[in-house]
């Protein structure tokens, strides 16, 4: 079964912010945001143990456990096991240092073995208040977290998590599995394996208006050839394309701020919202099955739905291309 057959629509809800990614969100605000997503028809939810050491899963589960289980699609990730023991001092998160500092204080083991994968799934089911997962992503086996050691982590996952998830899929316990990463290389390496073969991947921040050249060179042609679908994570590039100040989970550097200004000026000229341009661009590639923008406030859900449905004139896409703001190889909506 392909991701496009599993997912209920083009728009899902990425719940990393519910783990207090950038700020401490009150429980009531988190609950209201998930309820707003449900009330407005969102039926695909993505989370991970990593997001606030289980906080995102717990908050999401508190709402979804009150809904009919067959009415939504749920994905989470493996690669971190949450301990009862509390963290002492700052966590080492590679390039992502400082994220989730307001999340749960529990220690996390970063491990992708078969045993850890099975334990991670069992723990996620408890936090989410459900008896099954639809999609499981192997999380963060990439350079941004592990530097030069990332290939060691990849090998641990290949001989551990990959095989467990392939077995669970073949047994019908889950519907699909793949990688959930911020880099293209681990996915390319996985697609080059004889086995086990993933059903798709969640690529965060690497197929957006601001960053898509690298994915177009090798990864997306491979995925298209193998009929492997992509879920686009972070279509607003950590928020800078949605009025925020973060890019790549940090304060946006001047060159990114300057490019965003050019994009906004062009969008304004054509009467287009920058969120619509960003979201619709990410979904225009034929490999893209859905996008999962994050949100921390109920009002953001309505904005995402409006951005998905906004009519963007072909003239905007043409000028985006001729201005050199997107790659010549990037597919644009409606064949523009």
Short mmCIF file of N, CA, C and O in Angstrom, two decimals, residues 89-141:
data_model
loop_
_atom_site.label_atom_id
_atom_site.label_comp_id
_atom_site.label_asym_id
_atom_site.label_seq_id
_atom_site.Cartn_x
_atom_site.Cartn_y
_atom_site.Cartn_z
N UNK A 89 21.52 18.56 33.21
CA UNK A 89 22.29 19.38 32.27
C UNK A 89 21.65 19.38 30.89
O UNK A 89 20.60 18.80 30.66
N UNK A 90 22.35 20.06 29.94
CA UNK A 90 21.83 20.22 28.59
C UNK A 90 21.99 18.94 27.79
O UNK A 90 22.93 18.18 27.98
N UNK A 91 21.04 18.70 26.86
CA UNK A 91 21.12 17.54 25.99
C UNK A 91 22.05 17.83 24.82
O UNK A 91 22.13 18.96 24.35
N UNK A 92 22.70 16.80 24.30
CA UNK A 92 23.51 16.92 23.10
C UNK A 92 22.63 16.54 21.91
O UNK A 92 22.40 15.37 21.65
N UNK A 93 22.17 17.55 21.17
CA UNK A 93 21.29 17.31 20.03
C UNK A 93 21.94 17.75 18.72
O UNK A 93 21.26 18.11 17.76
N UNK A 94 23.25 17.74 18.67
CA UNK A 94 23.94 18.12 17.44
C UNK A 94 23.58 19.53 17.03
O UNK A 94 23.58 20.45 17.85
N UNK A 95 23.24 19.69 15.74
CA UNK A 95 22.88 21.02 15.21
C UNK A 95 21.57 21.53 15.79
O UNK A 95 21.23 22.69 15.62
N UNK A 96 20.82 20.68 16.46
CA UNK A 96 19.49 21.06 16.96
C UNK A 96 19.52 21.40 18.44
O UNK A 96 18.50 21.30 19.12
N UNK A 97 20.68 21.74 18.96
CA UNK A 97 20.80 22.08 20.37
C UNK A 97 19.85 23.21 20.76
O UNK A 97 19.65 24.16 20.01
N UNK A 98 19.23 23.08 21.94
CA UNK A 98 18.31 24.10 22.42
C UNK A 98 16.86 23.80 22.13
O UNK A 98 15.96 24.40 22.72
N UNK A 99 16.59 22.85 21.21
CA UNK A 99 15.20 22.49 20.93
C UNK A 99 14.60 21.75 22.12
O UNK A 99 15.27 21.00 22.81
N UNK A 100 13.34 21.95 22.33
CA UNK A 100 12.56 21.23 23.34
C UNK A 100 13.11 21.39 24.76
O UNK A 100 12.93 20.51 25.60
N UNK A 101 13.76 22.52 25.01
CA UNK A 101 14.28 22.72 26.36
C UNK A 101 13.15 22.90 27.37
O UNK A 101 13.37 22.79 28.59
N UNK A 102 11.92 23.16 26.88
CA UNK A 102 10.76 23.28 27.76
C UNK A 102 9.91 22.01 27.76
O UNK A 102 8.80 22.01 28.28
N UNK A 103 10.42 20.95 27.14
CA UNK A 103 9.69 19.69 27.11
C UNK A 103 9.84 18.93 28.42
O UNK A 103 10.34 19.47 29.42
N UNK A 104 9.40 17.67 28.41
CA UNK A 104 9.59 16.84 29.60
C UNK A 104 11.08 16.71 29.92
O UNK A 104 11.90 16.64 28.99
N UNK A 105 11.45 16.62 31.18
CA UNK A 105 12.87 16.55 31.54
C UNK A 105 13.46 15.15 31.50
O UNK A 105 14.61 14.96 31.91
N UNK A 106 12.71 14.18 31.01
CA UNK A 106 13.17 12.79 31.04
C UNK A 106 14.36 12.56 30.12
O UNK A 106 14.44 13.14 29.03
N UNK A 107 15.23 11.69 30.53
CA UNK A 107 16.36 11.30 29.69
C UNK A 107 15.87 10.51 28.47
O UNK A 107 14.88 9.80 28.55
N UNK A 108 16.63 10.64 27.38
CA UNK A 108 16.33 9.87 26.17
C UNK A 108 17.55 9.06 25.77
O UNK A 108 18.67 9.57 25.80
N UNK A 109 17.30 7.81 25.41
CA UNK A 109 18.34 7.01 24.77
C UNK A 109 18.20 7.16 23.27
O UNK A 109 17.08 7.05 22.74
N UNK A 110 19.28 7.41 22.58
CA UNK A 110 19.26 7.53 21.12
C UNK A 110 19.71 6.18 20.56
O UNK A 110 20.91 5.89 20.50
N UNK A 111 18.77 5.35 20.16
CA UNK A 111 19.12 3.98 19.83
C UNK A 111 18.13 3.42 18.79
O UNK A 111 16.93 3.65 18.90
N UNK A 112 18.69 2.68 17.80
CA UNK A 112 17.88 2.21 16.68
C UNK A 112 17.95 0.69 16.54
O UNK A 112 17.69 0.14 15.47
N UNK A 113 18.29 -0.03 17.61
CA UNK A 113 18.36 -1.48 17.57
C UNK A 113 16.95 -2.07 17.48
O UNK A 113 15.95 -1.38 17.71
N UNK A 114 16.90 -3.38 17.20
CA UNK A 114 15.60 -4.06 17.13
C UNK A 114 14.88 -3.99 18.47
O UNK A 114 13.67 -3.69 18.54
N UNK A 115 15.59 -4.27 19.55
CA UNK A 115 14.97 -4.27 20.87
C UNK A 115 14.44 -2.88 21.22
O UNK A 115 13.32 -2.73 21.73
N UNK A 116 15.24 -1.85 20.95
CA UNK A 116 14.81 -0.48 21.26
C UNK A 116 13.63 -0.07 20.40
O UNK A 116 12.74 0.67 20.85
N UNK A 117 13.60 -0.53 19.16
CA UNK A 117 12.48 -0.20 18.27
C UNK A 117 11.17 -0.76 18.82
O UNK A 117 10.14 -0.07 18.85
N UNK A 118 11.21 -2.01 19.25
CA UNK A 118 10.00 -2.63 19.79
C UNK A 118 9.56 -1.93 21.08
O UNK A 118 8.37 -1.68 21.30
N UNK A 119 10.54 -1.59 21.93
CA UNK A 119 10.19 -0.88 23.17
C UNK A 119 9.63 0.51 22.87
O UNK A 119 8.66 0.95 23.50
N UNK A 120 10.24 1.20 21.90
CA UNK A 120 9.78 2.54 21.55
C UNK A 120 8.33 2.52 21.08
O UNK A 120 7.51 3.37 21.46
N UNK A 121 7.99 1.53 20.26
CA UNK A 121 6.61 1.42 19.75
C UNK A 121 5.64 1.15 20.90
O UNK A 121 4.57 1.77 20.99
N UNK A 122 6.02 0.24 21.80
CA UNK A 122 5.14 -0.05 22.94
C UNK A 122 4.90 1.19 23.78
O UNK A 122 3.78 1.47 24.22
N UNK A 123 5.97 1.95 24.04
CA UNK A 123 5.84 3.17 24.84
C UNK A 123 4.99 4.22 24.13
O UNK A 123 4.19 4.92 24.76
N UNK A 124 5.18 4.34 22.82
CA UNK A 124 4.39 5.33 22.07
C UNK A 124 2.90 4.99 22.10
O UNK A 124 2.05 5.87 22.23
N UNK A 125 2.58 3.71 21.97
CA UNK A 125 1.17 3.30 22.02
C UNK A 125 0.54 3.72 23.35
O UNK A 125 -0.60 4.19 23.38
N UNK A 126 1.28 3.56 24.45
CA UNK A 126 0.75 3.96 25.76
C UNK A 126 0.55 5.47 25.82
O UNK A 126 -0.49 5.95 26.29
N UNK A 127 1.55 6.23 25.39
CA UNK A 127 1.42 7.70 25.47
C UNK A 127 0.31 8.21 24.56
O UNK A 127 -0.37 9.19 24.89
N UNK A 128 0.12 7.54 23.42
CA UNK A 128 -0.89 7.99 22.47
C UNK A 128 -2.28 7.45 22.78
O UNK A 128 -3.26 7.87 22.16
N UNK A 129 -2.37 6.52 23.71
CA UNK A 129 -3.68 5.99 24.10
C UNK A 129 -4.37 5.25 22.97
O UNK A 129 -5.59 5.34 22.81
N UNK A 130 -3.59 4.50 22.19
CA UNK A 130 -4.17 3.77 21.07
C UNK A 130 -3.60 2.36 21.05
O UNK A 130 -2.60 2.06 21.71
N UNK A 131 -4.21 1.49 20.26
CA UNK A 131 -3.72 0.12 20.16
C UNK A 131 -2.96 -0.15 18.89
O UNK A 131 -2.49 -1.27 18.65
N UNK A 132 -2.82 0.87 18.03
CA UNK A 132 -2.06 0.63 16.80
C UNK A 132 -1.56 1.93 16.18
O UNK A 132 -2.13 3.00 16.40
N UNK A 133 -0.50 1.77 15.39
CA UNK A 133 0.08 2.87 14.62
C UNK A 133 -0.12 2.54 13.14
O UNK A 133 -0.11 1.37 12.76
N UNK A 134 -0.26 3.57 12.32
CA UNK A 134 -0.41 3.33 10.89
C UNK A 134 0.94 3.38 10.16
O UNK A 134 1.22 2.56 9.30
N UNK A 135 1.73 4.38 10.50
CA UNK A 135 3.03 4.57 9.84
C UNK A 135 4.07 4.81 10.93
O UNK A 135 3.81 5.52 11.90
N UNK A 136 5.25 4.21 10.75
CA UNK A 136 6.36 4.43 11.69
C UNK A 136 7.58 4.89 10.90
O UNK A 136 7.99 4.21 9.94
N UNK A 137 8.13 6.03 11.32
CA UNK A 137 9.34 6.57 10.67
C UNK A 137 10.56 6.29 11.54
O UNK A 137 10.50 6.44 12.77
N UNK A 138 11.67 5.94 10.91
CA UNK A 138 12.95 5.80 11.60
C UNK A 138 13.56 7.21 11.67
O UNK A 138 13.88 7.80 10.65
N UNK A 139 13.73 7.70 12.88
CA UNK A 139 13.95 9.13 13.09
C UNK A 139 15.43 9.50 13.19
O UNK A 139 16.19 8.88 13.94
N UNK A 140 15.82 10.52 12.43
CA UNK A 140 17.07 11.26 12.66
C UNK A 140 18.35 10.46 12.59
O UNK A 140 19.30 10.71 13.34
N UNK A 141 18.42 9.49 11.66
CA UNK A 141 19.72 8.85 11.43
C UNK A 141 20.43 9.63 10.33
O UNK A 141 20.52 9.21 9.18
#
